[in-house]
PDB file of C-alpha atoms in Angstrom:
ATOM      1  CA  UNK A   1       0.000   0.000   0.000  1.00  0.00           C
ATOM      2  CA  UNK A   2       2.770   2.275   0.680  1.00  0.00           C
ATOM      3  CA  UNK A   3       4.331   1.939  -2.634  1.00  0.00           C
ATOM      4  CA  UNK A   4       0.183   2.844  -4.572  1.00  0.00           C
ATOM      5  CA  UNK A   5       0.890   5.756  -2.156  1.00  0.00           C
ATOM      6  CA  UNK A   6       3.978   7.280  -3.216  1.00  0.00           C
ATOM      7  CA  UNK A   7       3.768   6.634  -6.619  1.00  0.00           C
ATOM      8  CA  UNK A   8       0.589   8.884  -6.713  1.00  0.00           C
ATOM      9  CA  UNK A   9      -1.967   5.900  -7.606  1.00  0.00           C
ATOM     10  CA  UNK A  10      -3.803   6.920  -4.765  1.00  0.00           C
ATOM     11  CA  UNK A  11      -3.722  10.349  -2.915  1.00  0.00           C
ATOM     12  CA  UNK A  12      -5.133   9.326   0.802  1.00  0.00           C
ATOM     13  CA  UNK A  13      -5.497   5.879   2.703  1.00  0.00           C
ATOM     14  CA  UNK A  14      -7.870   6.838   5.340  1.00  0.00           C
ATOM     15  CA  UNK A  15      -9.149   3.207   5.499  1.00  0.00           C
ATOM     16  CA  UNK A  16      -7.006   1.053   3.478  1.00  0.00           C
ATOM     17  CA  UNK A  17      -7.243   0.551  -0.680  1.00  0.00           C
ATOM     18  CA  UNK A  18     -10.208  -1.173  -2.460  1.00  0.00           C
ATOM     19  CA  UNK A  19      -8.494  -2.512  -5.693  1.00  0.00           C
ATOM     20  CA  UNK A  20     -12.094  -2.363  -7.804  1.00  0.00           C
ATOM     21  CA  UNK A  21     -12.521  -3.934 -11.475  1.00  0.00           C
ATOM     22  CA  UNK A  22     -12.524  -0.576 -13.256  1.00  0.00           C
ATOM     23  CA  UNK A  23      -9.922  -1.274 -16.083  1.00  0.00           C
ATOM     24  CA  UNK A  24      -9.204  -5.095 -15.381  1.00  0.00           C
ATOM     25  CA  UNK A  25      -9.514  -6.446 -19.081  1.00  0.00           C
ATOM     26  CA  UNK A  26      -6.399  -3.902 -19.731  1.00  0.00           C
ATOM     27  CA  UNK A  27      -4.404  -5.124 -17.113  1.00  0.00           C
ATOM     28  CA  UNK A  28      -1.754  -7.300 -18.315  1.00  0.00           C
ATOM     29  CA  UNK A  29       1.137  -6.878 -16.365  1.00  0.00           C
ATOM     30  CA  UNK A  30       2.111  -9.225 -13.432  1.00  0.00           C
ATOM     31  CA  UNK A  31       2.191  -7.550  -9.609  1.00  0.00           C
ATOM     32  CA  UNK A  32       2.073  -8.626  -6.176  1.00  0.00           C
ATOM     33  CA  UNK A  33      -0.196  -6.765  -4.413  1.00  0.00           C
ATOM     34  CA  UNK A  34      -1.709  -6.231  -0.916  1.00  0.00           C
ATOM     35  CA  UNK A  35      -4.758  -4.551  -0.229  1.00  0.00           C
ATOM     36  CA  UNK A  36      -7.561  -4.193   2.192  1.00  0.00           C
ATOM     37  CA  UNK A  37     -10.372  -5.104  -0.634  1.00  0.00           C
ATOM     38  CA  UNK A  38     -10.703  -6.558  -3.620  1.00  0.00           C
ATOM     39  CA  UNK A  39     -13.568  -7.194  -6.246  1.00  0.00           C
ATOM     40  CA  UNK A  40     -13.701 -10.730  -7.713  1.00  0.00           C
ATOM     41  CA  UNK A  41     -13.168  -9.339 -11.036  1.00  0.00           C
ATOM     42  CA  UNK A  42      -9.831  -7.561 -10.032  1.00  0.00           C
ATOM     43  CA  UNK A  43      -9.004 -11.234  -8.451  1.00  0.00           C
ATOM     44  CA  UNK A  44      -8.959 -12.510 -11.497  1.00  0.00           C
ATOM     45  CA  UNK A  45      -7.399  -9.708 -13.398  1.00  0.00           C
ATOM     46  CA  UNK A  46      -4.120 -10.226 -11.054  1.00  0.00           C
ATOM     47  CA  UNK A  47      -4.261 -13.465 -11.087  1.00  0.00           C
ATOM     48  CA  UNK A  48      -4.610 -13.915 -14.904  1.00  0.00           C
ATOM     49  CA  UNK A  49      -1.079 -12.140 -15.442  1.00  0.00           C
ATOM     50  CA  UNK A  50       0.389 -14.445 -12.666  1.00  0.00           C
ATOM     51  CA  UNK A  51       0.593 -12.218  -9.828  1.00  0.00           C
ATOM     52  CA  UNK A  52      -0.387 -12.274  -6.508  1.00  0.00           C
ATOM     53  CA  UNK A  53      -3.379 -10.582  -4.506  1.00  0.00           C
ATOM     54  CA  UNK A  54      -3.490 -10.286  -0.639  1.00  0.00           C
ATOM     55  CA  UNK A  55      -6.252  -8.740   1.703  1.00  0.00           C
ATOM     56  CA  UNK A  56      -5.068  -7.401   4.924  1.00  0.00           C
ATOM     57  CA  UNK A  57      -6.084  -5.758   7.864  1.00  0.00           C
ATOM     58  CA  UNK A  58      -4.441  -2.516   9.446  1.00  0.00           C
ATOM     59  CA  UNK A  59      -5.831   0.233  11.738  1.00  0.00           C
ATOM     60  CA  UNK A  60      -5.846   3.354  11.521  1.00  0.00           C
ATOM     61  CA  UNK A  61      -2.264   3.412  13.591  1.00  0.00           C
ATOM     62  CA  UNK A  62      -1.310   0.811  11.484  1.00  0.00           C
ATOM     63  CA  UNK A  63      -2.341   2.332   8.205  1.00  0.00           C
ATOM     64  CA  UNK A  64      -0.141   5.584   9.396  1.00  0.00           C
ATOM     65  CA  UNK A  65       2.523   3.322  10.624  1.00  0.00           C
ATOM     66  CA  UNK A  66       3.073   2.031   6.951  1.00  0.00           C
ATOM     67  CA  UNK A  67       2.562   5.024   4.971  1.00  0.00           C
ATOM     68  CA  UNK A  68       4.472   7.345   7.126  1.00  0.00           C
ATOM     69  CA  UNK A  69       6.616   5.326   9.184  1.00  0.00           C
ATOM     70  CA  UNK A  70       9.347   8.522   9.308  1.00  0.00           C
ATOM     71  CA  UNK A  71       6.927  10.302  11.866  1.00  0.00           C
ATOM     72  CA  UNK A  72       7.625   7.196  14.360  1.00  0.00           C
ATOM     73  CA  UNK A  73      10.627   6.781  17.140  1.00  0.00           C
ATOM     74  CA  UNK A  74       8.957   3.353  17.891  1.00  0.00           C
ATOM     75  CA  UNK A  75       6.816   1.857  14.927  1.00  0.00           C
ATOM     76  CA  UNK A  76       3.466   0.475  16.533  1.00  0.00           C
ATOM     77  CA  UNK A  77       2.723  -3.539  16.212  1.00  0.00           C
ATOM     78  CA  UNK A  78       0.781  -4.468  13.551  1.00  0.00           C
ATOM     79  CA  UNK A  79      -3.240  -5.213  14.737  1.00  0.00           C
ATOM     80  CA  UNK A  80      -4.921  -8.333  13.968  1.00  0.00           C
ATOM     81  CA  UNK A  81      -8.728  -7.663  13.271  1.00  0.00           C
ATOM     82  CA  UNK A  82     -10.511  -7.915  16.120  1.00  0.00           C
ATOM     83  CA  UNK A  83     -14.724  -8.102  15.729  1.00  0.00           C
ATOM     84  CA  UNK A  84     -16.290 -11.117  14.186  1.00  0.00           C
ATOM     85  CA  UNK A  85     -16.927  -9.691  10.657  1.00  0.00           C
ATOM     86  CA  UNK A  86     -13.282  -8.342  10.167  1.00  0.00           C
ATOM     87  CA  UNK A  87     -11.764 -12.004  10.888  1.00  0.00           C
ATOM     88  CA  UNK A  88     -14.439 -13.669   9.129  1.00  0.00           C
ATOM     89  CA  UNK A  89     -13.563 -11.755   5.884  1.00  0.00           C
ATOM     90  CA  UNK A  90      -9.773 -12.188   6.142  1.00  0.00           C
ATOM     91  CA  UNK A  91     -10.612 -15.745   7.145  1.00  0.00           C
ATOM     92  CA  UNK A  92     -11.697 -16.192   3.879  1.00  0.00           C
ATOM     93  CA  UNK A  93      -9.276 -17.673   0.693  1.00  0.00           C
ATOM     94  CA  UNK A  94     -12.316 -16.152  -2.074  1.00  0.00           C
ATOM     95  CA  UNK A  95     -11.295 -12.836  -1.236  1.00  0.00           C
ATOM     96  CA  UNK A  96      -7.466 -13.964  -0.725  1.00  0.00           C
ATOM     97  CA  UNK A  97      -7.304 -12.597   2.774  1.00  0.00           C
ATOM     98  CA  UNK A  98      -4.030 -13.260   4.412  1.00  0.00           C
ATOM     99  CA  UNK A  99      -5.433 -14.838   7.704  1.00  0.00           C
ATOM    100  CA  UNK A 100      -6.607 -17.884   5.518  1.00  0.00           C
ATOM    101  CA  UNK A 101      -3.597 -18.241   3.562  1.00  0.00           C
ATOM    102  CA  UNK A 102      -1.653 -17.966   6.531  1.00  0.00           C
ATOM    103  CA  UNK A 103       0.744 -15.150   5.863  1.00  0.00           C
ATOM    104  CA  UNK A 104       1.708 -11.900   7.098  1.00  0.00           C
ATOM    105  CA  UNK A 105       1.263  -8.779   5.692  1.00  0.00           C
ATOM    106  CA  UNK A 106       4.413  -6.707   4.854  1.00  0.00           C
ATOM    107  CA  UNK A 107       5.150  -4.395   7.659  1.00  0.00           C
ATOM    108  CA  UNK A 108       7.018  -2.530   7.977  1.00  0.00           C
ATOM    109  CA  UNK A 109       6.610  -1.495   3.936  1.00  0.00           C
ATOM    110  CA  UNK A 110      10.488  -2.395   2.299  1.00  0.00           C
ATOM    111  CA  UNK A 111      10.904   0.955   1.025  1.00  0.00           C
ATOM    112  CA  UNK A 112      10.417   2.696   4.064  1.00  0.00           C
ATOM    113  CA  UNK A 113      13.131   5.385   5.467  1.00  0.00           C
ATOM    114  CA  UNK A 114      12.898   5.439   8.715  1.00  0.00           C
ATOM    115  CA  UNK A 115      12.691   8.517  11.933  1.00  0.00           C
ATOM    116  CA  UNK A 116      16.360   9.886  11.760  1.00  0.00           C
ATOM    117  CA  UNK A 117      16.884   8.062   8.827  1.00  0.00           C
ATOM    118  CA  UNK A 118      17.705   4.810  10.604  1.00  0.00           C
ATOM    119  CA  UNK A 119      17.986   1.851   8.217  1.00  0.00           C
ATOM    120  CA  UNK A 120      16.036  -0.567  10.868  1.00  0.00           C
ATOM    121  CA  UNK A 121      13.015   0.523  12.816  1.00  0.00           C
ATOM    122  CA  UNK A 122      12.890   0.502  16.356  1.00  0.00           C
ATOM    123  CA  UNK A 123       9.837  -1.869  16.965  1.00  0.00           C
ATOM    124  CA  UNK A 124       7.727  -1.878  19.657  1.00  0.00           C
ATOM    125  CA  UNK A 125       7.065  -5.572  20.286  1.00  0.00           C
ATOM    126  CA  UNK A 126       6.165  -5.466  24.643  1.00  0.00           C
ATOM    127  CA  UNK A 127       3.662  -6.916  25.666  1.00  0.00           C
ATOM    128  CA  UNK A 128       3.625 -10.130  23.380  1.00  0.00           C
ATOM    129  CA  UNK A 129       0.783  -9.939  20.596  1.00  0.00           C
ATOM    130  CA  UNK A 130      -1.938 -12.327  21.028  1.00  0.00           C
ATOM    131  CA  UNK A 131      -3.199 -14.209  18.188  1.00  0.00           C
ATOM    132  CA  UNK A 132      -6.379 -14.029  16.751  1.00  0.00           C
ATOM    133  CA  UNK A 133      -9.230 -15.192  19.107  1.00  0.00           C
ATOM    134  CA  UNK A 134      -9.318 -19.276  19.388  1.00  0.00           C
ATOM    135  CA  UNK A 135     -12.366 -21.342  18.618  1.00  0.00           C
ATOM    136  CA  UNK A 136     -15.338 -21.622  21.514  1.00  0.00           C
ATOM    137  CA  UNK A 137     -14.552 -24.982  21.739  1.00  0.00           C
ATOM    138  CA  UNK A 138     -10.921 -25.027  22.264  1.00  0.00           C
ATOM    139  CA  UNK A 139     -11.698 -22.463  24.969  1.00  0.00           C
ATOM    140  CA  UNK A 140     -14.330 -24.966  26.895  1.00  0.00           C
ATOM    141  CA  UNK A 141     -11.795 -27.549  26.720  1.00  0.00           C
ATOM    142  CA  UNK A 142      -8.884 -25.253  28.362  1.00  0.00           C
ATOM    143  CA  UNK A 143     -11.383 -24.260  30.767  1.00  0.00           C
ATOM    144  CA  UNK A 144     -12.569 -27.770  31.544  1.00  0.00           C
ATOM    145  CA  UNK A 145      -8.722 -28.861  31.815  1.00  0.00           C
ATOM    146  CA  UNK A 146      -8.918 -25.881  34.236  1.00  0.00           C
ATOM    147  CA  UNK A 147     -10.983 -26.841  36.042  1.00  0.00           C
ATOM    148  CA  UNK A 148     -10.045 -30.452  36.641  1.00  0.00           C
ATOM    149  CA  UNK A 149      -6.748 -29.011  37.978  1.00  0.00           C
ATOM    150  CA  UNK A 150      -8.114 -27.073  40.021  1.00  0.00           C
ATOM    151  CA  UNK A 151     -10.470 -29.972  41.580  1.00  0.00           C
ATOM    152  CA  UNK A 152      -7.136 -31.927  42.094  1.00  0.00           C
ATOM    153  CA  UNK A 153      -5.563 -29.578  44.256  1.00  0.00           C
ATOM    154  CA  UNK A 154      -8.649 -28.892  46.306  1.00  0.00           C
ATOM    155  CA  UNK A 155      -8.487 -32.495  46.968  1.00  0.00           C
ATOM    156  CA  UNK A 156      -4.714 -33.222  47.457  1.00  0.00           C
ATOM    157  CA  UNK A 157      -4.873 -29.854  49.863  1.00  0.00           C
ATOM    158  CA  UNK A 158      -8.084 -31.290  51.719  1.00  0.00           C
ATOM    159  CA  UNK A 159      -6.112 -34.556  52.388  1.00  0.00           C
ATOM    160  CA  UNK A 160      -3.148 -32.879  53.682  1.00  0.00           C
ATOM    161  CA  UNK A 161      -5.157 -30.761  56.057  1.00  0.00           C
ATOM    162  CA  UNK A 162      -7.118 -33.619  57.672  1.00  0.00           C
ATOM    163  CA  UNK A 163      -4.320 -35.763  57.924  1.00  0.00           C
ATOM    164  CA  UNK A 164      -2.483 -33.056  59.850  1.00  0.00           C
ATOM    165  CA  UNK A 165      -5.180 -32.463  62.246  1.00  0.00           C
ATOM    166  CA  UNK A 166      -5.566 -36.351  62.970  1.00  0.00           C
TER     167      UNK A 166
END
């Protein structure tokens, strides 16, 4: 997204890019792309030439992270979506979103000079990110594990305190 920026494709990213279908039986050169939305046509546009699409999901931080990361001491951690219909659509491989593919977006953006003109970026990385929410179920059976753990030292701490009073 950085690079659409600077070259003057697009003039803000407020939200992210939609890549729409407007022009797609022109396109014939090959790219690798990554955008926050894509139309099915444009898919297939990309695709056709042998290049490669990928939906991601940045903030707003995020989003000003990776266009402007000069403005930043300490670049921000990249956010993974966080309400139901954000990781349901990069969940899902028809609109090449990166969480089903299982990669991560590029960040921070290779052609980025940095605050000070450092060649790295300080990153903050404290505390650890979390990854994306697990499944109900696998969070009933951690609880349930939990639980049963919990139940055993109950009992092993009951037995040592009525076999000291005896």
């Amino acid at each position: 997204m950085k690079e659409l920026y600077d070259s003057g494709a697009v003039s803000t990213v407020k939200e992210g890019i939609i890549l729409t279908d407007q022009g797609a039986p022109n396109f014939h050169s090959k790219i690798h792309i990554e955008v926050s939305e894509a139309t099915p046509l444009a898919i297939e546009a990309i695709e056709a030439t042998g290049g490669i699409i990928r939906s991601v999901y940045f903030n707003r931080l995020g989003l000003r992270a990776l266009i402007r990361p000069h403005k930043f001491m300490i670049l921000p951690r990249r956010a993974e979506p966080s309400n139901r219909k954000d990781i349901e659509r990069y969940q899902n491989p028809a609109i090449r979103g990166y969480l089903a593919l299982g990669v991560k977006p590029v960040y921070p953006a290779p052609t980025a000079v940095f605050y000070g003109g450092m060649t790295q970026p300080k990153m903050y990385n404290w505390p650890p990110m979390h990854p994306v929410r697990p499944h109900r179920s696998e969070v009933i059976g951690q609880i349930a594990s939990a639980r049963e753990k919990l139940d055993e030292a109950r009992r092993s701490i009951g037995a040592a305190v009525s076999a000291n009073s005896a």
